[in-house]
Short mmCIF file of C-alpha atoms in Angstrom, two decimals:
data_model
loop_
_atom_site.label_atom_id
_atom_site.label_comp_id
_atom_site.label_asym_id
_atom_site.label_seq_id
_atom_site.Cartn_x
_atom_site.Cartn_y
_atom_site.Cartn_z
CA UNK Q 1 96.45 62.86 151.08
CA UNK Q 2 96.96 66.63 151.01
CA UNK Q 3 98.60 66.59 154.43
CA UNK Q 4 100.99 63.83 153.32
CA UNK Q 5 102.07 65.80 150.22
CA UNK Q 6 102.52 68.93 152.32
CA UNK Q 7 104.70 67.16 154.87
CA UNK Q 8 106.78 65.42 152.20
CA UNK Q 9 107.45 68.67 150.32
CA UNK Q 10 108.46 70.42 153.53
CA UNK Q 11 110.83 67.67 154.64
CA UNK Q 12 112.44 67.39 151.19
CA UNK Q 13 112.85 71.16 150.89
CA UNK Q 14 114.48 71.44 154.30
CA UNK Q 15 116.69 68.38 153.74
CA UNK Q 16 117.92 69.58 150.33
CA UNK Q 17 118.67 73.10 151.54
CA UNK Q 18 120.52 71.94 154.64
CA UNK Q 19 122.48 69.32 152.68
CA UNK Q 20 123.48 71.76 149.91
CA UNK Q 21 124.61 74.39 152.41
CA UNK Q 22 126.61 71.79 154.33
CA UNK Q 23 128.28 70.53 151.15
CA UNK Q 24 129.14 74.07 150.04
CA UNK Q 25 130.47 75.06 153.45
CA UNK Q 26 132.66 71.96 153.76
CA UNK Q 27 133.66 71.97 150.03
CA UNK Q 28 133.36 68.20 150.17
CA UNK Q 29 132.79 67.58 146.47
CA UNK Q 30 135.42 70.14 145.41
CA UNK Q 31 137.93 68.32 147.58
CA UNK Q 32 136.89 65.02 146.00
CA UNK Q 33 137.52 66.44 142.52
CA UNK Q 34 140.83 68.00 143.59
CA UNK Q 35 141.98 64.71 145.09
CA UNK Q 36 141.00 62.83 141.94
CA UNK Q 37 142.94 65.28 139.75
CA UNK Q 38 146.01 65.06 141.99
CA UNK Q 39 145.96 61.27 141.79
CA UNK Q 40 145.55 61.23 138.01
CA UNK Q 41 148.22 63.82 137.16
CA UNK Q 42 151.17 61.54 137.79
CA UNK Q 43 153.69 60.22 135.26
CA UNK Q 44 153.03 56.52 135.59
CA UNK Q 45 153.24 53.74 133.01
CA UNK Q 46 149.95 52.71 131.45
CA UNK Q 47 148.07 55.93 132.16
CA UNK Q 48 146.60 58.33 129.61
CA UNK Q 49 148.55 61.20 131.17
CA UNK Q 50 151.83 59.35 130.66
CA UNK Q 51 150.99 58.49 127.04
CA UNK Q 52 150.10 62.12 126.21
CA UNK Q 53 153.30 63.35 127.85
CA UNK Q 54 155.45 60.78 126.05
CA UNK Q 55 153.95 61.16 122.58
CA UNK Q 56 153.45 64.94 122.61
CA UNK Q 57 150.97 64.64 119.72
CA UNK Q 58 149.49 68.18 119.38
CA UNK Q 59 151.38 70.08 116.66
CA UNK Q 60 153.96 72.71 117.51
CA UNK Q 61 154.87 75.26 114.85
CA UNK Q 62 158.14 77.17 114.69
CA UNK Q 63 157.92 80.41 112.74
CA UNK Q 64 161.07 82.30 111.76
CA UNK Q 65 161.03 86.01 110.94
CA UNK Q 66 164.20 87.57 109.51
CA UNK Q 67 165.36 91.19 109.46
CA UNK Q 68 166.73 91.98 106.01
CA UNK Q 69 169.27 94.83 106.05
CA UNK Q 70 168.55 97.32 103.24
CA UNK Q 71 171.35 99.90 103.76
CA UNK Q 72 174.63 98.04 104.48
CA UNK Q 73 176.94 100.73 103.04
CA UNK Q 74 175.29 103.47 105.07
CA UNK Q 75 175.59 101.37 108.25
CA UNK Q 76 179.34 101.04 107.70
CA UNK Q 77 179.45 104.84 107.44
CA UNK Q 78 177.82 105.22 110.85
CA UNK Q 79 174.13 105.45 110.02
CA UNK Q 80 171.36 103.49 111.72
CA UNK Q 81 170.50 100.11 110.18
CA UNK Q 82 167.26 100.04 108.21
CA UNK Q 83 165.73 96.56 108.35
CA UNK Q 84 162.62 95.01 106.84
CA UNK Q 85 160.92 92.06 108.51
CA UNK Q 86 160.55 89.02 106.24
CA UNK Q 87 158.48 86.01 107.27
CA UNK Q 88 157.15 83.80 108.55
CA UNK Q 89 158.97 80.71 107.38
CA UNK Q 90 157.02 78.04 109.21
CA UNK Q 91 158.14 74.57 110.26
CA UNK Q 92 156.10 71.89 111.96
CA UNK Q 93 157.98 70.67 114.99
CA UNK Q 94 157.79 67.00 116.00
CA UNK Q 95 159.13 66.47 119.51
CA UNK Q 96 158.43 63.04 121.03
CA UNK Q 97 160.10 61.97 124.24
CA UNK Q 98 162.43 59.01 123.77
CA UNK Q 99 164.61 56.74 125.90
CA UNK Q 100 162.15 57.18 128.77
CA UNK Q 101 162.99 55.55 132.10
CA UNK Q 102 161.01 55.44 135.35
CA UNK Q 103 163.37 55.95 138.29
CA UNK Q 104 163.39 55.74 142.10
CA UNK Q 105 160.18 53.84 142.74
CA UNK Q 106 158.09 55.80 140.21
CA UNK Q 107 159.05 59.20 141.69
CA UNK Q 108 161.32 60.38 138.82
CA UNK Q 109 161.37 60.10 135.04
CA UNK Q 110 164.29 60.58 132.65
CA UNK Q 111 163.98 61.24 128.93
CA UNK Q 112 165.41 62.91 125.84
CA UNK Q 113 163.37 65.26 123.68
CA UNK Q 114 164.65 65.32 120.07
CA UNK Q 115 163.10 67.84 117.70
CA UNK Q 116 162.59 67.44 113.97
CA UNK Q 117 161.38 70.23 111.69
CA UNK Q 118 159.28 69.91 108.53
CA UNK Q 119 158.74 72.93 106.31
CA UNK Q 120 155.11 74.05 105.91
CA UNK Q 121 154.93 75.87 102.59
CA UNK Q 122 151.27 76.92 102.90
CA UNK Q 123 152.01 78.66 106.19
CA UNK Q 124 155.09 80.49 104.88
CA UNK Q 125 155.71 83.58 102.77
CA UNK Q 126 158.20 81.99 100.40
CA UNK Q 127 160.79 79.30 99.73
CA UNK Q 128 163.63 79.17 102.29
CA UNK Q 129 165.91 77.58 99.68
CA UNK Q 130 165.45 80.56 97.37
CA UNK Q 131 164.74 83.63 99.49
CA UNK Q 132 167.91 85.48 100.49
CA UNK Q 133 168.57 87.63 103.54
CA UNK Q 134 171.29 90.24 104.09
CA UNK Q 135 172.42 90.22 107.71
CA UNK Q 136 175.46 90.22 109.99
CA UNK Q 137 178.32 87.94 108.98
CA UNK Q 138 178.55 86.13 112.30
CA UNK Q 139 181.65 83.98 111.55
CA UNK Q 140 183.55 87.10 110.50
CA UNK Q 141 182.37 89.07 113.55
CA UNK Q 142 183.42 86.23 115.87
CA UNK Q 143 186.84 85.99 114.23
CA UNK Q 144 187.38 89.75 114.50
CA UNK Q 145 186.25 89.87 118.14
CA UNK Q 146 188.61 87.05 119.10
CA UNK Q 147 191.60 88.45 117.19
CA UNK Q 148 191.31 92.18 117.92
CA UNK Q 149 194.05 93.64 120.12
CA UNK Q 150 196.00 90.38 119.86
CA UNK Q 151 198.94 89.34 117.66
CA UNK Q 152 196.44 87.33 115.59
CA UNK Q 153 194.64 90.39 114.24
CA UNK Q 154 196.91 90.69 111.19
CA UNK Q 155 196.55 87.02 110.06
CA UNK Q 156 192.80 87.32 110.67
CA UNK Q 157 192.63 90.48 108.53
CA UNK Q 158 194.55 88.73 105.74
CA UNK Q 159 192.12 85.79 105.80
CA UNK Q 160 189.14 88.12 105.72
CA UNK Q 161 190.55 89.96 102.71
CA UNK Q 162 191.56 86.71 101.01
CA UNK Q 163 188.08 85.23 101.28
CA UNK Q 164 186.36 88.57 100.68
CA UNK Q 165 184.53 88.40 103.99
CA UNK Q 166 182.61 91.56 104.89
CA UNK Q 167 180.72 92.83 107.91
CA UNK Q 168 177.45 91.83 106.29
CA UNK Q 169 176.66 88.82 104.16
CA UNK Q 170 173.78 87.43 102.11
CA UNK Q 171 172.54 83.85 102.35
CA UNK Q 172 169.35 81.92 101.83
CA UNK Q 173 166.93 81.46 104.72
CA UNK Q 174 167.69 77.74 104.73
CA UNK Q 175 171.45 78.36 104.98
CA UNK Q 176 171.09 80.85 107.81
CA UNK Q 177 168.87 78.48 109.76
CA UNK Q 178 170.33 75.04 109.18
CA UNK Q 179 173.90 75.79 108.14
CA UNK Q 180 176.26 76.52 105.28
CA UNK Q 181 179.97 75.94 104.74
CA UNK Q 182 181.86 79.14 105.48
CA UNK Q 183 185.22 79.72 103.75
CA UNK Q 184 186.74 81.52 106.73
CA UNK Q 185 185.65 78.82 109.19
CA UNK Q 186 186.93 76.11 106.82
CA UNK Q 187 190.35 77.75 106.80
CA UNK Q 188 190.40 78.05 110.60
CA UNK Q 189 189.23 74.43 110.89
CA UNK Q 190 192.48 73.27 109.28
CA UNK Q 191 194.49 74.86 112.09
CA UNK Q 192 192.02 74.13 114.87
CA UNK Q 193 189.80 71.08 114.22
CA UNK Q 194 187.51 72.03 117.12
CA UNK Q 195 186.24 74.92 115.01
CA UNK Q 196 183.32 73.79 112.87
CA UNK Q 197 183.59 74.70 109.18
CA UNK Q 198 179.79 75.16 108.96
CA UNK Q 199 177.64 77.88 110.50
CA UNK Q 200 173.88 78.18 111.02
CA UNK Q 201 171.82 79.69 113.82
CA UNK Q 202 169.96 76.40 114.38
CA UNK Q 203 172.61 74.09 112.97
CA UNK Q 204 172.55 70.55 114.43
CA UNK Q 205 169.22 71.15 116.17
CA UNK Q 206 167.12 69.47 113.47
CA UNK Q 207 166.72 65.82 114.48
CA UNK Q 208 168.74 66.18 117.65
CA UNK Q 209 168.03 66.70 121.35
CA UNK Q 210 169.39 69.17 123.87
CA UNK Q 211 170.33 66.63 126.52
CA UNK Q 212 168.81 64.35 129.13
CA UNK Q 213 166.10 65.68 131.43
CA UNK Q 214 165.27 64.18 134.81
CA UNK Q 215 162.00 65.35 136.29
CA UNK Q 216 159.71 64.44 139.15
CA UNK Q 217 156.64 62.34 138.38
CA UNK Q 218 154.32 64.06 140.85
CA UNK Q 219 153.78 60.88 142.86
CA UNK Q 220 154.92 62.40 146.15
CA UNK Q 221 153.57 65.89 145.62
CA UNK Q 222 151.28 67.09 142.84
CA UNK Q 223 153.10 70.46 142.85
CA UNK Q 224 156.22 68.65 141.56
CA UNK Q 225 154.51 67.20 138.47
CA UNK Q 226 157.16 67.21 135.66
CA UNK Q 227 159.40 69.64 137.57
CA UNK Q 228 162.96 69.36 136.22
CA UNK Q 229 165.60 68.50 138.79
CA UNK Q 230 168.52 67.68 136.46
CA UNK Q 231 169.56 68.61 132.93
CA UNK Q 232 172.56 67.05 131.23
CA UNK Q 233 173.41 65.36 134.51
CA UNK Q 234 173.60 68.59 136.52
CA UNK Q 235 171.19 70.18 138.95
CA UNK Q 236 172.37 73.72 138.20
CA UNK Q 237 173.78 75.79 135.34
CA UNK Q 238 177.28 77.28 135.29
CA UNK Q 239 176.99 80.15 132.81
CA UNK Q 240 175.90 82.87 135.21
CA UNK Q 241 177.51 84.66 138.13
CA UNK Q 242 175.10 83.86 140.98
CA UNK Q 243 173.55 80.68 142.40
CA UNK Q 244 170.03 82.08 141.90
CA UNK Q 245 170.63 82.76 138.20
CA UNK Q 246 172.10 79.28 137.73
CA UNK Q 247 169.11 77.48 139.27
CA UNK Q 248 167.08 75.07 137.14
CA UNK Q 249 163.49 75.92 138.04
CA UNK Q 250 160.16 74.67 136.75
CA UNK Q 251 159.06 72.38 133.94
CA UNK Q 252 160.06 72.39 130.28
CA UNK Q 253 157.04 74.54 129.45
CA UNK Q 254 154.84 71.82 127.96
CA UNK Q 255 153.26 70.52 131.20
CA UNK Q 256 152.35 72.00 134.56
CA UNK Q 257 151.00 70.84 137.89
CA UNK Q 258 147.21 70.82 138.40
CA UNK Q 259 145.20 73.23 140.57
CA UNK Q 260 147.07 76.36 139.49
CA UNK Q 261 146.10 79.63 141.15
CA UNK Q 262 146.23 83.17 139.78
CA UNK Q 263 148.50 84.27 142.61
CA UNK Q 264 151.38 81.91 141.85
CA UNK Q 265 154.41 82.21 139.58
CA UNK Q 266 154.78 79.64 136.83
CA UNK Q 267 158.41 78.60 136.34
CA UNK Q 268 159.86 77.28 133.09
CA UNK Q 269 163.38 76.15 132.27
CA UNK Q 270 164.32 76.87 128.65
CA UNK Q 271 167.57 75.60 127.18
CA UNK Q 272 167.00 78.03 124.28
CA UNK Q 273 167.17 80.96 126.72
CA UNK Q 274 169.96 79.24 128.70
CA UNK Q 275 168.10 80.05 131.93
CA UNK Q 276 164.93 79.58 133.96
CA UNK Q 277 162.05 82.01 133.50
CA UNK Q 278 158.94 82.83 135.47
CA UNK Q 279 155.53 84.04 134.36
CA UNK Q 280 152.67 85.66 136.26
CA UNK Q 281 148.91 85.76 135.78
CA UNK Q 282 147.69 88.22 133.14
CA UNK Q 283 144.02 87.51 132.40
CA UNK Q 284 141.26 84.91 132.00
CA UNK Q 285 140.89 83.45 128.50
CA UNK Q 286 138.83 80.79 126.75
CA UNK Q 287 140.44 78.53 124.16
CA UNK Q 288 138.25 76.13 122.16
CA UNK Q 289 135.61 76.42 124.85
CA UNK Q 290 138.12 75.62 127.62
CA UNK Q 291 138.66 78.15 130.40
CA UNK Q 292 142.29 79.02 131.06
CA UNK Q 293 144.59 81.41 132.87
CA UNK Q 294 147.03 83.37 130.72
CA UNK Q 295 150.51 83.74 132.21
CA UNK Q 296 153.08 86.15 130.75
CA UNK Q 297 156.63 87.24 131.66
CA UNK Q 298 156.41 90.32 133.90
CA UNK Q 299 158.38 93.49 133.19
CA UNK Q 300 160.54 92.66 136.20
CA UNK Q 301 161.88 89.56 134.44
CA UNK Q 302 163.50 91.69 131.72
CA UNK Q 303 164.47 94.64 133.94
CA UNK Q 304 168.08 95.74 134.29
CA UNK Q 305 170.03 94.91 137.43
CA UNK Q 306 169.47 98.34 139.00
CA UNK Q 307 165.68 97.87 138.84
CA UNK Q 308 165.76 94.16 139.68
CA UNK Q 309 168.83 93.14 141.73
CA UNK Q 310 168.00 89.47 141.13
CA UNK Q 311 169.11 89.96 137.53
CA UNK Q 312 172.64 90.95 138.55
CA UNK Q 313 173.64 87.30 138.19
CA UNK Q 314 172.97 87.53 134.45
CA UNK Q 315 175.58 90.28 134.06
CA UNK Q 316 178.41 88.39 132.38
CA UNK Q 317 181.28 88.88 132.50
CA UNK Q 318 180.60 89.83 136.12
CA UNK Q 319 179.57 93.45 136.42
CA UNK Q 320 178.90 93.86 132.69
CA UNK Q 321 175.20 94.64 132.97
CA UNK Q 322 173.01 95.37 129.96
CA UNK Q 323 169.86 97.40 129.61
CA UNK Q 324 166.39 95.97 130.11
CA UNK Q 325 165.38 93.17 127.78
CA UNK Q 326 168.79 91.87 126.67
CA UNK Q 327 170.47 88.65 127.80
CA UNK Q 328 174.06 87.81 126.90
CA UNK Q 329 174.10 84.09 126.04
CA UNK Q 330 177.58 84.01 124.49
CA UNK Q 331 178.78 81.60 127.17
CA UNK Q 332 176.23 78.96 126.18
CA UNK Q 333 176.53 79.62 122.42
CA UNK Q 334 180.18 78.64 121.95
CA UNK Q 335 181.40 82.19 122.47
CA UNK Q 336 179.44 83.74 119.60
CA UNK Q 337 178.32 87.33 120.40
CA UNK Q 338 174.66 86.30 120.65
CA UNK Q 339 172.21 88.32 122.74
CA UNK Q 340 168.59 87.32 123.22
CA UNK Q 341 165.63 89.63 123.66
CA UNK Q 342 161.88 89.69 123.09
CA UNK Q 343 160.99 90.29 119.39
CA UNK Q 344 161.42 93.88 118.19
CA UNK Q 345 162.93 94.60 121.63
CA UNK Q 346 159.46 94.44 123.22
CA UNK Q 347 159.65 95.35 126.93
CA UNK Q 348 163.31 96.31 126.39
CA UNK Q 349 165.27 99.51 126.85
CA UNK Q 350 163.95 102.13 124.44
CA UNK Q 351 167.53 102.76 123.25
CA UNK Q 352 167.66 99.38 121.52
CA UNK Q 353 164.43 100.12 119.66
CA UNK Q 354 165.67 103.52 118.49
CA UNK Q 355 169.04 102.14 117.35
CA UNK Q 356 167.36 100.11 114.60
CA UNK Q 357 165.02 101.61 112.02
CA UNK Q 358 162.27 99.02 111.51
CA UNK Q 359 161.50 97.96 115.08
CA UNK Q 360 157.79 98.01 115.97
CA UNK Q 361 157.28 96.23 119.30
CA UNK Q 362 153.74 95.34 120.34
CA UNK Q 363 152.15 93.07 122.93
CA UNK Q 364 149.94 91.02 120.59
CA UNK Q 365 152.71 89.83 118.25
CA UNK Q 366 155.78 89.84 120.45
CA UNK Q 367 154.77 88.71 123.94
CA UNK Q 368 155.41 85.19 125.23
CA UNK Q 369 152.39 83.61 126.92
CA UNK Q 370 151.04 80.36 128.34
CA UNK Q 371 147.31 79.54 128.52
CA UNK Q 372 146.81 76.88 131.20
CA UNK Q 373 143.63 75.19 132.36
CA UNK Q 374 143.74 75.81 136.13
CA UNK Q 375 142.09 72.56 137.26
CA UNK Q 376 144.21 70.07 135.30
CA UNK Q 377 147.31 72.16 134.57
CA UNK Q 378 146.97 71.20 130.90
CA UNK Q 379 148.50 73.67 128.46
CA UNK Q 380 145.83 74.61 125.91
CA UNK Q 381 147.68 77.31 123.99
CA UNK Q 382 151.11 78.95 124.08
CA UNK Q 383 153.60 81.11 122.22
CA UNK Q 384 157.33 81.32 122.96
CA UNK Q 385 158.86 84.35 121.27
CA UNK Q 386 162.56 85.12 121.20
CA UNK Q 387 164.82 87.36 119.12
CA UNK Q 388 168.45 86.64 118.20
CA UNK Q 389 170.69 89.71 118.15
CA UNK Q 390 174.40 90.04 117.33
CA UNK Q 391 176.63 92.58 119.02
CA UNK Q 392 178.62 94.65 116.52
CA UNK Q 393 181.10 97.50 117.00
CA UNK Q 394 183.87 99.37 115.25
CA UNK Q 395 187.23 97.58 115.59
CA UNK Q 396 190.26 99.72 114.58
CA UNK Q 397 192.22 96.57 113.69
CA UNK Q 398 189.74 95.59 110.96
CA UNK Q 399 188.74 97.56 107.88
CA UNK Q 400 185.56 95.48 107.55
CA UNK Q 401 183.91 97.24 110.51
CA UNK Q 402 184.21 100.69 108.93
CA UNK Q 403 182.57 103.31 111.16
CA UNK Q 404 179.74 101.08 112.28
CA UNK Q 405 177.95 102.09 115.45
CA UNK Q 406 178.10 99.97 118.56
CA UNK Q 407 174.72 98.27 118.65
CA UNK Q 408 172.78 95.04 118.97
CA UNK Q 409 171.76 94.03 115.47
CA UNK Q 410 168.55 91.97 115.19
CA UNK Q 411 168.99 88.96 112.93
CA UNK Q 412 165.78 86.98 113.38
CA UNK Q 413 163.09 86.12 115.84
CA UNK Q 414 161.12 82.93 116.42
CA UNK Q 415 157.50 82.41 117.29
CA UNK Q 416 157.07 78.86 118.61
CA UNK Q 417 153.34 78.23 118.96
CA UNK Q 418 151.22 75.45 120.38
CA UNK Q 419 147.47 74.85 120.43
CA UNK Q 420 145.61 71.83 121.75
CA UNK Q 421 144.27 69.74 118.87
CA UNK Q 422 140.52 69.08 118.55
CA UNK Q 423 140.68 65.47 119.76
CA UNK Q 424 142.61 66.41 122.91
CA UNK Q 425 140.37 69.43 123.47
CA UNK Q 426 137.27 67.22 123.25
CA UNK Q 427 138.69 64.80 125.85
CA UNK Q 428 139.64 67.66 128.16
CA UNK Q 429 136.22 69.31 127.86
CA UNK Q 430 134.51 65.99 128.67
CA UNK Q 431 136.68 65.59 131.79
CA UNK Q 432 136.03 69.19 132.84
CA UNK Q 433 132.28 68.74 132.30
CA UNK Q 434 132.28 65.65 134.52
CA UNK Q 435 134.18 67.55 137.19
CA UNK Q 436 131.84 70.54 136.95
CA UNK Q 437 128.80 68.27 137.38
CA UNK Q 438 130.30 66.88 140.58
CA UNK Q 439 131.34 70.26 141.98
CA UNK Q 440 127.96 71.81 141.08
CA UNK Q 441 125.95 69.02 142.74
CA UNK Q 442 125.32 71.16 145.87
CA UNK Q 443 123.74 73.85 143.69
CA UNK Q 444 121.60 71.24 141.93
CA UNK Q 445 120.45 69.96 145.35
CA UNK Q 446 119.78 73.54 146.43
CA UNK Q 447 117.62 74.17 143.35
CA UNK Q 448 115.65 70.99 144.13
CA UNK Q 449 115.22 72.23 147.69
CA UNK Q 450 113.87 75.54 146.43
CA UNK Q 451 111.45 73.74 144.10
CA UNK Q 452 110.17 71.56 146.94
CA UNK Q 453 109.93 74.67 149.08
CA UNK Q 454 107.79 76.38 146.47
CA UNK Q 455 105.56 73.31 146.30
CA UNK Q 456 105.28 73.32 150.10
CA UNK Q 457 104.28 77.00 150.16
CA UNK Q 458 101.71 76.51 147.38
CA UNK Q 459 100.14 73.55 149.17
CA UNK Q 460 100.18 75.33 152.51
CA UNK Q 461 98.58 78.51 151.21
CA UNK Q 462 95.96 76.86 148.99
CA UNK Q 463 92.52 76.80 150.79
CA UNK Q 464 90.83 73.40 151.14
CA UNK Q 465 88.14 72.73 148.57
CA UNK Q 466 84.50 72.64 149.91
CA UNK Q 467 82.56 69.47 149.27
CA UNK Q 468 79.80 69.79 146.72
CA UNK Q 469 76.24 69.11 148.03
CA UNK Q 470 75.24 67.02 145.02
CA UNK Q 471 72.03 66.89 142.95
CA UNK Q 472 68.41 66.56 144.22
CA UNK Q 473 68.33 62.88 143.43
CA UNK Q 474 71.62 62.34 145.23
CA UNK Q 475 70.31 64.05 148.34
CA UNK Q 476 67.07 62.02 148.31
CA UNK Q 477 66.67 59.19 150.87
CA UNK Q 478 67.45 55.72 149.70
CA UNK Q 479 64.01 54.44 150.79
CA UNK Q 480 61.05 56.50 149.85
CA UNK Q 481 57.77 56.14 151.69
CA UNK Q 482 55.59 57.70 149.09
#
């Protein structure tokens, strides 16, 4: 019996060790898991992945922070603006995908993505209907920019004086965000109906979409999962001065292909930024018990054209290059002098920070990031942060500009955040646990092999027990003669 146990333990130990090493060397089970993930991460009717993509259930919150100007008279006399950050004013963002169509034999999907905002009072500092902000009078600045050095400057100056329009204006948070009727724009609307009589930085975005997206389903190649190939019927933009800058690259930032590595660039197309962006690996993080890679925009993305020649295409008009961090989006914002940057001019030219008293850039509050689970490509946490700036300068044709410095005035910045809800996180953790069990099977087999090996060694080294001689009666003969 002892020999049988010894042989069995030895065979099992050797078999388990050889099998585990073979499985690890060939990565058989890892490849099985990878293949399963690739097959599941496809936009296809009736699948859980498709339903999650279509419904977009986890909450997204849009926080608005305003810069309230406290010294308007001094600014008109040539001093630096002194601003005080006010916020957040938080809105819950509902963004389902609608009018979804499967195209070209399940290889492409088209959809619209309308967004609706609901104010969250408990997550805000005040009432947007009541709280008032002093900032740049954008309609007046646009009118002055268009009319300066033209025969229209005198009629424009008369209208500005008639309606008492100044360089800076005060409105409620709600008006600045979602729109208000401007007297100057109303007057111009009578002469040119194409000019809207209302103005708001996010006017007409509440309850509306930004156009049709056509993206790949991932059926042919898992790397193409939800990659955008057309927006508003076009496969490229037309606002910038180079083909590279006008490319539509990546996803919409809410989904990514599975099996992401730390050495790759993650591309995102953002209609808010009017361009495609890329992010690189920053660090390992854990969100709700889920391991993830954090990707952030590199310094090179915001660098000026002399440091990064690829950014020369964003110099518009051609050759008009800005310092690091600023992007002129006037062409895609109906000609308004709007310039985007990271909040508080984070990772931007130091000059822009020094021009405004009240800028305090820091990585924790002002950096955009994406936390992505590398196996599934599921976004577990994210923050998109963007600042809206208005270009202002002294215009000799207009008294309203006074002696103001030429600078980029920060109006507001947004912090659009996402975090996987508990229900979705629980499902993802269960799927990851199942995958980890499969991929760790070789190690489990190896541990069993080691255990059997220990048993084999113990049995082999243990000396055989000597038979006991027994008692006197037991040793006595069965038949006694006397």
